[in-house]
Structure formats: C-alpha cells, structure tokens
Coordinates of C-alpha atoms and ligand atoms in Angstrom, one line a residue:
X733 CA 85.4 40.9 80.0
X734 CA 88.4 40.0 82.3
X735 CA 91.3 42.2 80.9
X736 CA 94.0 39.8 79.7
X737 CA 95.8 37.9 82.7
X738 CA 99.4 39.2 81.2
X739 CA 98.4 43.0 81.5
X740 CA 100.8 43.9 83.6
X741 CA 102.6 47.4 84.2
X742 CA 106.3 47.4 85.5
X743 CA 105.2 51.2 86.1
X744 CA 102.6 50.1 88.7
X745 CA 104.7 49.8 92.2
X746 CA 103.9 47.6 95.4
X747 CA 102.5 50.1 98.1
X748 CA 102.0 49.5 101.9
X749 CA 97.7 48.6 102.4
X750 CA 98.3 50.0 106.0
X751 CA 99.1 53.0 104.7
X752 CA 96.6 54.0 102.2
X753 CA 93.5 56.3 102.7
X754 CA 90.6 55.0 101.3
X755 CA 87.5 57.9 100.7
X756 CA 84.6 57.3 102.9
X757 CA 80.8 57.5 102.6
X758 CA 78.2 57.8 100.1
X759 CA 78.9 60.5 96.4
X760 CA 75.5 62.2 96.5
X761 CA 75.4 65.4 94.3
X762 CA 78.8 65.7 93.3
X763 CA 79.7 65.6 97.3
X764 CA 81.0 62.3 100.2
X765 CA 78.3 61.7 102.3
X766 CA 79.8 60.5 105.4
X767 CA 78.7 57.4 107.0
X768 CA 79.9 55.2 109.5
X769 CA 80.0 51.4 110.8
X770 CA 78.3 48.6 108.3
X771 CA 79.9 45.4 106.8
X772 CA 83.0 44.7 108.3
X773 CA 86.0 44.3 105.3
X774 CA 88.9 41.5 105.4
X775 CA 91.2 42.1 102.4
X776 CA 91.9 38.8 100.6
X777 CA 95.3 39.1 100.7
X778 CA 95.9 38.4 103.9
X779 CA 92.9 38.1 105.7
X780 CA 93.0 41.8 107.6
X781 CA 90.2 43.5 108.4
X782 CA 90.9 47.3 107.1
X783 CA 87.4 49.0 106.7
X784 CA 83.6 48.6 107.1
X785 CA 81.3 49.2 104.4
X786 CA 78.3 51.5 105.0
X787 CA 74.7 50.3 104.3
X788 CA 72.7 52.8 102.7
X789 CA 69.0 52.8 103.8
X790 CA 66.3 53.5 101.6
X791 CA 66.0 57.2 102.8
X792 CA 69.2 57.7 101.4
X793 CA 68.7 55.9 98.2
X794 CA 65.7 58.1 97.4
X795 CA 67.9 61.4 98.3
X796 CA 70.4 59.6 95.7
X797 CA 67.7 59.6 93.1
X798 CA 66.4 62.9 93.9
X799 CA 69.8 64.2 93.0
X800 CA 70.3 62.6 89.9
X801 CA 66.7 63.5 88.6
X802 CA 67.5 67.4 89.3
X803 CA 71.0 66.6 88.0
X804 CA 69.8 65.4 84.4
X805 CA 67.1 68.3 84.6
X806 CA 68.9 71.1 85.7
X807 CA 71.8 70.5 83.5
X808 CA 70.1 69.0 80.7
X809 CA 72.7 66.7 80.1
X810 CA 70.3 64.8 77.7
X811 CA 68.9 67.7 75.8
X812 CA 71.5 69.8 74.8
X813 CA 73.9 69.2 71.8
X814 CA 75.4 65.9 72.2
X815 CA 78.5 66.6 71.4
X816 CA 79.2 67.9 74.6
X817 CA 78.3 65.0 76.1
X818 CA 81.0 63.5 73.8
X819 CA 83.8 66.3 75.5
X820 CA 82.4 66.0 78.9
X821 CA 82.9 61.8 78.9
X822 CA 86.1 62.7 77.1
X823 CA 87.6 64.7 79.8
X824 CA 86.3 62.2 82.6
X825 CA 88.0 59.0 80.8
X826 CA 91.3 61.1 80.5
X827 CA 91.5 62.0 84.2
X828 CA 90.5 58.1 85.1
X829 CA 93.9 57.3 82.6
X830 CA 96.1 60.2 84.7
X831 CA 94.8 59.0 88.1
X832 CA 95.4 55.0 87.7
X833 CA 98.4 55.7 90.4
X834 CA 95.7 56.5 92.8
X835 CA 93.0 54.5 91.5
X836 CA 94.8 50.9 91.4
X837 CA 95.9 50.6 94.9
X838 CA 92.9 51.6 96.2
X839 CA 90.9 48.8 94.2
X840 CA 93.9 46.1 94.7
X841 CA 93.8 46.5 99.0
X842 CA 89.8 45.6 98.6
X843 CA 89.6 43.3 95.6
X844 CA 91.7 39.7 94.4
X845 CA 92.9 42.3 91.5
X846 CA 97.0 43.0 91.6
X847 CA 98.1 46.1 91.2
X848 CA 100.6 44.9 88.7
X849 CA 97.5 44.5 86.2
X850 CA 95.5 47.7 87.4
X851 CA 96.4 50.5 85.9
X852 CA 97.4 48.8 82.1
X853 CA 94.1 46.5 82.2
X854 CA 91.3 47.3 84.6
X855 CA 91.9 51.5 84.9
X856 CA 92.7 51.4 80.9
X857 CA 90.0 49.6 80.3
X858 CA 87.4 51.4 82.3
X859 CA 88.3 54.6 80.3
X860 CA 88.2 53.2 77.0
X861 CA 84.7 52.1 77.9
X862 CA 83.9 55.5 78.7
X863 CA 85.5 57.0 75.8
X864 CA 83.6 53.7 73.1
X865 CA 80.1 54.6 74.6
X866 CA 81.0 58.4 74.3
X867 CA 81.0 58.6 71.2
X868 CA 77.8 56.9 70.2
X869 CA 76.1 59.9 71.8
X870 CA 76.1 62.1 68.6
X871 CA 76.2 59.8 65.5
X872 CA 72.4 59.0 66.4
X873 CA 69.6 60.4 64.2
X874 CA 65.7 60.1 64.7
X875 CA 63.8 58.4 61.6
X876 CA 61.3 59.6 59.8
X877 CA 58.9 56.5 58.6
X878 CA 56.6 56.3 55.7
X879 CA 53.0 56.7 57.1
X880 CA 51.6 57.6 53.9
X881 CA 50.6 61.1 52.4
X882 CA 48.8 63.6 54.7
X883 CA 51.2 62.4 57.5
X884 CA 54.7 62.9 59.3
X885 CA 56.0 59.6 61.0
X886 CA 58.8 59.8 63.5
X887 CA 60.7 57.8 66.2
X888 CA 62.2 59.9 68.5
X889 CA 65.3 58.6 70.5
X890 CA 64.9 59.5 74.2
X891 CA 66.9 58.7 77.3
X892 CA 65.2 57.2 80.6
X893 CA 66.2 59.7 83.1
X894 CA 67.8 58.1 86.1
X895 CA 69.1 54.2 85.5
X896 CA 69.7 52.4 88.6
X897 CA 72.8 50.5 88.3
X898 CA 74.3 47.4 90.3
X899 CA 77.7 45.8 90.2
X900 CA 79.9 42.6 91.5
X901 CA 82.4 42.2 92.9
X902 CA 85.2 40.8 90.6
X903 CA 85.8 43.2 88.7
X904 CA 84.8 46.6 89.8
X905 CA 86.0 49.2 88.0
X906 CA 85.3 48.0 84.6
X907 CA 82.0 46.6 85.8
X908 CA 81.0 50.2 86.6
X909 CA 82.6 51.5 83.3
X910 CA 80.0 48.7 81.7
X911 CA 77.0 50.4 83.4
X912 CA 78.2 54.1 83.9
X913 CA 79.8 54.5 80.1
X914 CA 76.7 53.8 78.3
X915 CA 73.9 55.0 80.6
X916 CA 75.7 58.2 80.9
X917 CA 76.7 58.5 76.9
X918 CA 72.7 57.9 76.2
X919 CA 71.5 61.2 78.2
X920 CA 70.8 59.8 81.7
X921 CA 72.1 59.8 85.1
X922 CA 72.9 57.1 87.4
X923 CA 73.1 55.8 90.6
X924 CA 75.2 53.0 91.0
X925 CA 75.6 50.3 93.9
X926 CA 78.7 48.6 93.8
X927 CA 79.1 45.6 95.9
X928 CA 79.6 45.6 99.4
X929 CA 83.0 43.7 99.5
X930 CA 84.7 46.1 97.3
X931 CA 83.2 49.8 96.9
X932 CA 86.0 52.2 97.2
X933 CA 87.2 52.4 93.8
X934 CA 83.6 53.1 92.6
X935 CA 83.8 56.1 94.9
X936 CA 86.9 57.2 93.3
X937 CA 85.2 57.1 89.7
X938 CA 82.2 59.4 90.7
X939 CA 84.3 62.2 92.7
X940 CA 86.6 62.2 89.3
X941 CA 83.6 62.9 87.3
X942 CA 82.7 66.2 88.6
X943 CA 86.3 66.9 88.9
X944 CA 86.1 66.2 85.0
X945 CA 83.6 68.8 84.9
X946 CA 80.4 66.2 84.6
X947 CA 77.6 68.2 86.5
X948 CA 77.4 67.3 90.2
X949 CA 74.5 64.7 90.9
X950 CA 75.3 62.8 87.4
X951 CA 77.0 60.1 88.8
X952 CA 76.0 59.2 92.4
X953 CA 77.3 56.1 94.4
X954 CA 75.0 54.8 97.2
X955 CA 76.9 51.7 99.1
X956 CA 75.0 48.8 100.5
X957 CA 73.9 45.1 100.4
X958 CA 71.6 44.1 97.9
X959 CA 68.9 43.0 100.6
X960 CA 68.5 46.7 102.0
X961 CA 70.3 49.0 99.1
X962 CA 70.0 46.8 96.2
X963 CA 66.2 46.3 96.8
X964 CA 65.5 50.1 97.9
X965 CA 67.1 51.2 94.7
X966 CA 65.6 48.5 91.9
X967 CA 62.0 49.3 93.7
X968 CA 62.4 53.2 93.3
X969 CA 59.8 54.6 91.6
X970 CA 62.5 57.2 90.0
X971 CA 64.3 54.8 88.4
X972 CA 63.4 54.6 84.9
X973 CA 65.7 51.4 84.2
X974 CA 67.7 48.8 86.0
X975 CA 71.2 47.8 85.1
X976 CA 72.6 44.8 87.1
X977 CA 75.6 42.0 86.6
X978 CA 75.9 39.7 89.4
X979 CA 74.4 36.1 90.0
X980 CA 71.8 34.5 88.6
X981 CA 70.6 34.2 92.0
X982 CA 69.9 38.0 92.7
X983 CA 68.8 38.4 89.1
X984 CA 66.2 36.6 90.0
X985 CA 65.4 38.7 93.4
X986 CA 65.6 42.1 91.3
X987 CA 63.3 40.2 88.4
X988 CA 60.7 39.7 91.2
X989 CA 61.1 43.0 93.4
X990 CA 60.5 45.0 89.7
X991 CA 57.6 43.2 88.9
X992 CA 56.8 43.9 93.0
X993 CA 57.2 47.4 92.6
X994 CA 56.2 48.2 89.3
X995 CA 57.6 47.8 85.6
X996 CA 60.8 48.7 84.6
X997 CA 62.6 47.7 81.8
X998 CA 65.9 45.5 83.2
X999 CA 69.0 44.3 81.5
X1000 CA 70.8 41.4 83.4
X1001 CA 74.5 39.9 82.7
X1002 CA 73.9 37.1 85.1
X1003 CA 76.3 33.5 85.9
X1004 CA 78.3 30.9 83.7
X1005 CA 79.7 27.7 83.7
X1006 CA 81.2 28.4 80.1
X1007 CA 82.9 25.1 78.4
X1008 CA 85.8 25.2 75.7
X1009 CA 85.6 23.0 73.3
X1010 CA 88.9 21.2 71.8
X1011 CA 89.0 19.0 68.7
X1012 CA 91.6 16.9 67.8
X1013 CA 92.6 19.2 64.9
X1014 CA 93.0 22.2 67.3
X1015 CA 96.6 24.4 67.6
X1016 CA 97.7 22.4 71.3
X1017 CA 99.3 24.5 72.3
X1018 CA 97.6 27.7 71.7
X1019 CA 94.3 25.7 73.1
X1020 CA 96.3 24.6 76.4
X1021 CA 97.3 29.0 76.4
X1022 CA 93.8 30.2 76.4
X1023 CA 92.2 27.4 78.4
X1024 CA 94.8 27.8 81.5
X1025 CA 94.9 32.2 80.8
X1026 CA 90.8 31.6 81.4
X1027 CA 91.6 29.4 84.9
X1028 CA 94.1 31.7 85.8
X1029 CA 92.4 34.8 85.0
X1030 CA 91.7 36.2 88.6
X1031 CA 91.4 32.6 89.6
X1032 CA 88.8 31.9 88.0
X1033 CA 86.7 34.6 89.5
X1034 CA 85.2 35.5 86.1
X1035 CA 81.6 35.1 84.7
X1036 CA 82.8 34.1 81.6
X1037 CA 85.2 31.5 82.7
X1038 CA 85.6 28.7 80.5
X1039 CA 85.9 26.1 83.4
X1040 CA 84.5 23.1 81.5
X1041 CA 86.9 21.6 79.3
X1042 CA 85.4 19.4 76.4
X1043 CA 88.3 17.6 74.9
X1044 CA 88.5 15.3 71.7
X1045 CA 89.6 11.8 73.6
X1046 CA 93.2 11.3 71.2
X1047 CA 94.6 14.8 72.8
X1048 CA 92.9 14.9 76.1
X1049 CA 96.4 13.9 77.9
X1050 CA 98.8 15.8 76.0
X1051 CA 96.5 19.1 76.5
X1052 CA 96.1 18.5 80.2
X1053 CA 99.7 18.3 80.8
X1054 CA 100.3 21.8 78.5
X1055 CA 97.5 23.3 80.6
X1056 CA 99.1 21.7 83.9
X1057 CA 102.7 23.6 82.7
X1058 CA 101.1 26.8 82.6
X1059 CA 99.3 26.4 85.9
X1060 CA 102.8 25.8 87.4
X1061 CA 103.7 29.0 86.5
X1062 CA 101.4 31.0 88.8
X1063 CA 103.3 33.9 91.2
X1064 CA 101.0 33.9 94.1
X1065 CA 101.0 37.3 96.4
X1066 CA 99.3 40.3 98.1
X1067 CA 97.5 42.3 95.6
X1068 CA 100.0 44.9 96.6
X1069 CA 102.9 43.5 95.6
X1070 CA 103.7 44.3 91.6
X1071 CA 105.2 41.0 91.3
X1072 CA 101.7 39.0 92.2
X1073 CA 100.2 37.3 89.1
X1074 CA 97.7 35.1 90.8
X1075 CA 94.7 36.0 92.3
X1076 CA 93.5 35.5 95.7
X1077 CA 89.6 34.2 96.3
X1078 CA 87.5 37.1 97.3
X1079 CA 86.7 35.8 100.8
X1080 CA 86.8 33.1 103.1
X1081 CA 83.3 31.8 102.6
X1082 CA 83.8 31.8 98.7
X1083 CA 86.8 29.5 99.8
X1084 CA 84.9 27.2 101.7
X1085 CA 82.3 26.7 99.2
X1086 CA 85.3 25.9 96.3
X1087 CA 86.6 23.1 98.6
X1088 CA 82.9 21.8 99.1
X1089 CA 82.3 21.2 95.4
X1090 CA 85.8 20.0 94.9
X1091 CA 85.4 18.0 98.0
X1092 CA 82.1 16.6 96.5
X1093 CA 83.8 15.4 93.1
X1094 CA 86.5 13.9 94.5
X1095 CA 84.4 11.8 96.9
X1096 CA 82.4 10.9 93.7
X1097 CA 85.2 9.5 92.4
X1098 CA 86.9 12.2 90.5
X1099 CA 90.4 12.4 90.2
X1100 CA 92.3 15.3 90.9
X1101 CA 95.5 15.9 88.5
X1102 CA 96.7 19.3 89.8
X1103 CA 96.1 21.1 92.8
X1104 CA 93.1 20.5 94.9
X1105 CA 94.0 22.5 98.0
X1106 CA 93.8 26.1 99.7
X1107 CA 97.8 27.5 99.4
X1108 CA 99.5 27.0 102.1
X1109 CA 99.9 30.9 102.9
X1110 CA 98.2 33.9 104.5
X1111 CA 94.8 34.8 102.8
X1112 CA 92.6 32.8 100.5
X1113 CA 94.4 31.8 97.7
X1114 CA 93.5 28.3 96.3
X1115 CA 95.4 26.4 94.1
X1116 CA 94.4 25.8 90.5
X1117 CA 93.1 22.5 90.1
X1118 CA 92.2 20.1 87.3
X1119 CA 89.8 17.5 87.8
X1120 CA 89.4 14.6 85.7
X1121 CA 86.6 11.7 85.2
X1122 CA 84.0 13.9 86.5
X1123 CA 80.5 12.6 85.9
X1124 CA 78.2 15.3 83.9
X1125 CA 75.4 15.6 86.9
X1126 CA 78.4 16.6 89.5
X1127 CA 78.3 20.1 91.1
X1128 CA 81.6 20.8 89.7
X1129 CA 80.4 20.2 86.0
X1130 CA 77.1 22.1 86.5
X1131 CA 77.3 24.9 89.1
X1132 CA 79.4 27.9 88.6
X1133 CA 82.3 27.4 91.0
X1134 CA 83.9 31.1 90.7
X1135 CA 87.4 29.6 91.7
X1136 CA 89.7 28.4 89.8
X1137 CA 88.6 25.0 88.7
X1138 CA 89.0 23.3 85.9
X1139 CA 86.7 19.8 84.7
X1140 CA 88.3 17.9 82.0
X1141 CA 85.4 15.7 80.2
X1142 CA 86.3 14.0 76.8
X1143 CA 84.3 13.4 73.9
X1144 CA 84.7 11.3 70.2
X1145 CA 83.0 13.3 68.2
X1146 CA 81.2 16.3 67.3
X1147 CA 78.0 15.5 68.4
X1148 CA 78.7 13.7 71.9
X1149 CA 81.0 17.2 72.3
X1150 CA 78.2 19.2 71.3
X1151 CA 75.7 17.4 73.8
X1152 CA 78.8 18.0 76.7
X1153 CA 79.0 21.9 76.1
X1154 CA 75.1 22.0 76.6
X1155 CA 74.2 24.0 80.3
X1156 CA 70.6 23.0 81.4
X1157 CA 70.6 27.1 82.5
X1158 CA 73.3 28.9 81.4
X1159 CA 74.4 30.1 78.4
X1160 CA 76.9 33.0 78.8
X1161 CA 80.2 31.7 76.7
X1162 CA 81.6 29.3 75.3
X1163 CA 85.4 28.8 73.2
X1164 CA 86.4 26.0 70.6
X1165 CA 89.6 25.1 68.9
X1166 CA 89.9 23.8 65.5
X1167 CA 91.8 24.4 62.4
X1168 CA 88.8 23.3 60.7
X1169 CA 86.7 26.4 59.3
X1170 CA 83.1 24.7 58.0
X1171 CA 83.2 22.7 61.6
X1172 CA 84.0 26.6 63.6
X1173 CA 81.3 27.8 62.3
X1174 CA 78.8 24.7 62.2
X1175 CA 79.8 24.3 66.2
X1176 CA 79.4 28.0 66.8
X1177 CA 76.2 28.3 65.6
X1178 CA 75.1 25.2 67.7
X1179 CA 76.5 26.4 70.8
X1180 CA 73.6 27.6 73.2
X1181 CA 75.9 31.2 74.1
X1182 CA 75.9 34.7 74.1
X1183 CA 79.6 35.1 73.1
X1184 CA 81.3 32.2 71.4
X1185 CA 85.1 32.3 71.0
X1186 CA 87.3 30.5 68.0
X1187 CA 90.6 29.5 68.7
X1188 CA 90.8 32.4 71.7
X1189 CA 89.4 33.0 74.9
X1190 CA 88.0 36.1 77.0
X1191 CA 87.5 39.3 75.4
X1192 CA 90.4 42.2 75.4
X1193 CA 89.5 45.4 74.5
X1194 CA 86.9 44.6 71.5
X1195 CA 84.1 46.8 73.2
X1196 CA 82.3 47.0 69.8
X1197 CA 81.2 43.5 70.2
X1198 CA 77.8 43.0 72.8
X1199 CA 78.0 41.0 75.5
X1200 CA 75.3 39.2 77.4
X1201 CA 74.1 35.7 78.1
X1202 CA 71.2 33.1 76.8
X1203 CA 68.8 31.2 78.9
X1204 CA 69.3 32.3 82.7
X1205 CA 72.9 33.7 82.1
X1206 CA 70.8 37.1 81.7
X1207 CA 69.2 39.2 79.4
X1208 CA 69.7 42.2 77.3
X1209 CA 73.5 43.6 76.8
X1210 CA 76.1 45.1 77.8
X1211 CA 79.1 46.7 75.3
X1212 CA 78.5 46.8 71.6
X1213 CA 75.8 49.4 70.3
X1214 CA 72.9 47.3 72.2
X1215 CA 74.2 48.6 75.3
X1216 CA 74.0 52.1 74.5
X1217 CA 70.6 51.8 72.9
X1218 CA 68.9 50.1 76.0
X1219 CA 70.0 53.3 78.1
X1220 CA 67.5 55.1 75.4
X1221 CA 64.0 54.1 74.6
X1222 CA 62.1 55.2 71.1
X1223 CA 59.0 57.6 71.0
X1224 CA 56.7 57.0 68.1
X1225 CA 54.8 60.2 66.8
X1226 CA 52.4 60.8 64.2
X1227 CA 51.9 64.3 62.8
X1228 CA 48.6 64.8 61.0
X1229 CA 49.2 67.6 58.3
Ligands
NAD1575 P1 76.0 38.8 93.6 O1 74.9 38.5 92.8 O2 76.1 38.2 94.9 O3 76.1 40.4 93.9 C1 76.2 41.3 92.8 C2 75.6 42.6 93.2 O4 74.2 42.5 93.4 C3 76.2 43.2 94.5 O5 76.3 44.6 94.4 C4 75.1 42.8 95.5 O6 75.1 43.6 96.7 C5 73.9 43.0 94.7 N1 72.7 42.3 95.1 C6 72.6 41.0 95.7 N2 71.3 40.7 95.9 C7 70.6 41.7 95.5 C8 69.2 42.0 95.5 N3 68.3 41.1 96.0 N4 68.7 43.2 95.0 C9 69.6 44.1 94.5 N5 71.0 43.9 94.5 C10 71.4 42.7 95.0 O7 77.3 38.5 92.7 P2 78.8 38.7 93.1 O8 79.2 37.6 94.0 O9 79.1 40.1 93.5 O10 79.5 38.5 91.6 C11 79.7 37.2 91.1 C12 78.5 36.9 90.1 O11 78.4 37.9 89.1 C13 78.8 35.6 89.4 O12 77.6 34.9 89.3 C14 79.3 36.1 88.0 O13 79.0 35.2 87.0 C15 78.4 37.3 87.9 N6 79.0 38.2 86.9 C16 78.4 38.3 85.6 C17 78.9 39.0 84.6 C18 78.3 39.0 83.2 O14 78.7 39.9 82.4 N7 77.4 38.2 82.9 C19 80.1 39.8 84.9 C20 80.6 39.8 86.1 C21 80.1 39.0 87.1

C-alpha cells in the first residue's frame, strides 16, 4: 500500500503552509457545505495549529445519504451502459493527475506525507486506482446456470446502492482511492468519512468529481470523529455496505454498532505488526534495502509495516548494521519542503505512546542500537530505532507501534523462525528473503498473512493483486478483482418456462 519511499518528484516545489487555502465544510450533492469550529488541527511538521475539523452530526450524515441515494437513482449511474461508467472514472482520474500541483500541498500541510513524494506516489497512485477499478465496470457478464430443462437459471450482478466508506489517516488520498475507485466502478455511490486529523484532500477528490462530470451527489464527504460521524454513518439504515481501514480497535466498534443497527455486509482492512523474515541464504543487502524502505516508509506509519525483523542468527549483525546505514540516511523536514524524505509522526499523542513502548523495552532490558529518541527539532519527528534482545511477550514485539520501530529477534532455523513470525491476532503481511525457491514457497504458505512478500517489501503499483488481512487484521479486500466484486452483490433467479 505505501507508495515506494524513493517516489519523489523534483517537479513538486516547497510552498509556504501559511499561505495555502484549504476548502472548507462538508461535499454534499456535488456542493461545500459550510461548517464551522470542531477538532482543532496541529500540523506535524511543526506543531501549528492551522485549521479545525468540523464534526458532522447525524442529521447531516442522513442528508449525505439522502443525496447519494437520489444521486445513483436519478442518474442511474448503475443501470445504464457501463461503459460510461468506464469514461466518466476516466475523466475523474485524469483531472486528479492534472491537479497534483493543487492536491499535494494541500494533503502534505495536514498529513506526515512530503510533498516531494505527492504528486509521483500518493496523487499517481490514487488515479491509477481509479482508472484499475474502472475498467472492471464493463468486462462483467451475468451467468446463466444449468437448472435443468423447463427452466432459466441466472445470477444477476447488482450494486448495493449507497456504500458507507471510512478512512485513516496515513495515507489519505490513496486510502479514499481504495474505497471510492471500486465502490464507484461497481454502480454505487458513496459517502466517505475521512479521518478527522487529515480531511482536506478528501474534499478536493469529491469537488473534482463533478468537475470531471460524475453526477453531483456521487461522491459525498461528510467530516467527523468516528464516535459521532463514524457511528451515525455505519448505523444508517441507507447504507447498503460498509467500507472501513483503520484499527483493529474501531473495527471492532463498527463490527458491533452494525450488528446494533442492523445487518450490513462489512469489509475491514484493520492493524499489523508484520515480521520479515531473513535466512542466512538471503541477498544482504537487498534484505537490509527493503527492511529499512519498510521502517522508513512514512516512519513507519504504515499498516503493513514490516517492523518485526526475524533474522537467521550467522547474519543478524552484518544485516543490522546495513539496515543501520540506510537509517542514517534519512533527510528529516516540513512536509513542505521538496527536499524532506522523512516523515514526521502524525501527532503528539502518537509520539508519546512510541516512547512508552520503547520506554517499556528498554527498561525490560532491551538494547537499543540506533536511535531511541524524539529529533531534536520542531514537530514530532522520531528517530528510527532498532531494538535488539527483545523478549517475544514485550509490547514492542506484539503491539502495532505505528512509528518507526524496528525489533530485531533471531532465529536458527526454519521452524524456531516460523514460530517467531506467528501474531497471536494479526495477520496482515509478512516478507522473507532467501535465494532458496522450495523453502519461499514452503515458508510462504506457512505464514499466517494476507499478503506475503519474497525477497521485496510493500506493494508499488500492482493493484491487480487483493489486499486484506487474516485473523483480526480485517476481513474481506481491498484492490484486486475482490474489491470490486464486494461493492456488487449476486441475485439468483429462476425462470419457470
Ligand atoms: P483509527 O481506527 O483510529 O481511525 C480510522 C478511521 O476510523 C477514522 O476516520 C476514524 O475517525 C474512524 N473511526 C474511529 N472510530 C470509529 C467508530 N467507532 N466508528 C466509525 N468510525 C470510526 O485508525 P487511524 O489511526 O486513522 O489509522 C491507523 C490504523 O489504520 C492502523 O491500525 C493501521 O494499521 C490501519 N490501517 C490499515 C490498513 C489496511 O489496509 N489494513 C491501511 C491503512 C491503515
């Protein structure tokens, strides 16, 4: 998911934060709804507050809904020929390509993304999301099954209506490409919540659809906490499915406010703790690449960061230090400089709770070899830190840190590794590195993961492949043709002749 951490574009230039307009309000029905006051906004960078965000209640949320119901209705955006679905989402990812000059400054000054790596990752990536699930819309066909003579069997291939959609924080533009490019593709409309620390971007994305010529109401953003907006939306009646990525933790909440409020199918992309695996056989220094580009990746602020490094004991040193090398090579800044390579952490709690679980190994007699510390310098940037002689039950092994902390546990062979890589709940992704092809294979299909890389980390722009978690890292998928079918569900028929 995390576009690659060396996607940078000379073309994208530094801009001054206290300078740029950022649009306002709700997008209901193809229009801003203003709004004013909510959740105050620091940007990482340098600690500044700069905006609020506004808290939709649920009055709002069901006028959202009722526009995207008369939206897919009136326009029949599901029912006409799907080709022009094809054009429309076409046109929409083109414009999100010609506007990255506004769209990346305006998502750097809230997020930890630089605006060096906006507009060739994040922006180019959220259009080519757009443009994958687009064309799925008309290659589908209905099948006709064998119910024997005297009858006509069919499934029919149908799209929800309105999906309720929910997004993090980490990476927001291409989170709401996840949810908008497939839900939309399929025949439906959405309303999306982004979260509350970093909406504006989101914004931007729905007022470009209907300037793509989308029909108003298709896409409408409602901004809000997930206590009051997130809840109002899951629980609305309207909502014919429920797309979320986020914790584990509010997975959980939406689980039980659905099952409150009445059935809906759900898919989840939940937390990680993802270990990489590296056997003594392994390319060093192509292992000691991916495993410090996955620490480094917005420091660490990834689901699928592959924190937990599970090391053969002959090489454990001589990777460590190659991981240390790259780690020194980190160009700390404001995500408005073009020059910054290295993330800040989203917020000052987030910070707080990294130097607890550090703080917590290291008093359990970890050993720190690298870094350790906050940066000594405005905002919330922490340094990337390696930890060594961590014990398996310790909170830096087990929870998901989102920071960018690396445990370094060693292993002699490929069962004790194995037994390492194991998550008592999560299961979202795992890496391993070995020149070995009968053990690759035998290791990946042992691994307990929804995505399981081989001598690579992180995903680039391979949006054919699905991605999801096992055990509580979520369920169902996003990318890949699975995502695209769950916006649709099947109608069986029978015709008697
Ligand atoms: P979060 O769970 O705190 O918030 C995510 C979104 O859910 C926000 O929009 C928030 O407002 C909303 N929300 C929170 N509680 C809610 C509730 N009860 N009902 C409805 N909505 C609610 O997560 P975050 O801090 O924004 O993002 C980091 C988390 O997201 C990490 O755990 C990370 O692993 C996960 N994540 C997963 C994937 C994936 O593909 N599996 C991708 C990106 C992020």
């Amino acid at each position: 998911m995390p576009p690659s951490p060396d996607a940078t574009n000379p073309d994208t230039r530094s801009f001054d934060p206290d300078r740029l307009a950022l649009p306002s309000g709700h997008f209901i029905a193809g229009r801003f709804v203003p709004a004013r006051g909510g959740i105050p906004l620091h940007r990482p960078s340098d600690g500044a507050a700069f905006a609020d965000c506004p808290v939709a209640e649920p009055a709002l949320v069901d006028e959202a809904v009722a526009a995207a119901a008369k939206a897919v209705r009136e326009s029949g955006w599901g029912e006409r020929p799907p080709r022009e679905r094809v054009r429309a989402l076409h046109r929409w990812a083109d414009l999100i390509e010609e506007k990255a000059g506004v769209l990346a400054p305006v998502e750097a000054v809230a997020s930890t993304r630089p605006v060096g790596q906006l507009a060739a990752g994040d922006v180019a990536v959220t259009a080519e999301q757009i443009r994958f699930f687009a064309e799925f819309a008309d290659k589908e066909t209905d099948d006709l099954v064998p119910t024997g003579a005297g009858s006509l069997g069919l499934v029919m291939s149908e799209p929800y209506g309105v999906v309720g959609a929910i997004t993090p924080w980490n990476f927001p533009l291409s989170m709401a490409g996840w949810k908008l490019g497939p839900a939309l593709a399929a025949g439906n409309a959405v309303v999306l919540k982004p979260s509350e620390m970093t909406p504006f971007s989101t914004l931007l994305l729905a007022a470009l659809s209907v300037e793509a010529g989308l029909p108003a109401g298709l896409v409408n953003v409602v901004l809000g906490d997930g206590p009051t907006t997130g809840t109002a939306l899951t629980g609305h009646p309207g909502i014919g499915k429920v797309s979320f990525t986020g914790s584990t933790a509010a997975g959980t909440a939406i689980m039980t406010n659905v099952a409150r409020t009445g059935v809906k199918p759900m898919t989840l992309e939940l937390g990680g703790k993802s270990p990489q695996l590296v056997f003594a056989d392994a390319d060093l220094a192509l292992a000691a690449r991916a495993v410090a580009g996955s620490l480094l990746a917005n420091a660490g602020q990834a689901c699928v960061a592959g924190t937990r490094l599970i090391v053969a004991e002959a090489v454990a040193d001589a990777l460590v230090e190659a991981i240390g090398a790259h780690c020194a090579g980190i160009r700390p800044g404001p995500t408005w400089d073009a020059a910054t390579t290295y993330a800040p952490i989203i917020s000052e709690r987030q910070i707080a709770r990294i130097e607890a679980i550090v703080g917590a190994a290291l008093a359990a007699g970890a050993e720190c070899v690298r870094g350790g510390t906050r940066l000594d310098r405005p905002g919330t940037f922490y340094a990337p830190t390696i930890l060594r002689r961590v014990g398996t039950d310790s909170p830096a092994v087990r929870e998901e840190i989102f920071g960018p902390v690396l445990t370094v546990q060693t292993f002699r062979d490929e069962d004790e590794a194995l037994a390492l890589a194991e998550h008592p709940t999560y299961g979202l992704a795992a890496g391993l590195f070995t020149r070995d092809l009968s053990r690759a294979l035998r290791v990946t299909r042992a691994l307990q993961a929804g995505t399981v890389w081989v001598n690579r980390y992180g995903r680039s722009r391979d949006h054919i492949l699905p991605t999801g978690g096992y055990k509580q890292s979520g369920i169902g998928k996003d990318l890949g043709r699975e995502a695209y079918l769950a916006n649709r569900r099947s109608k069986s028929v029978l015709v008697d002749l």
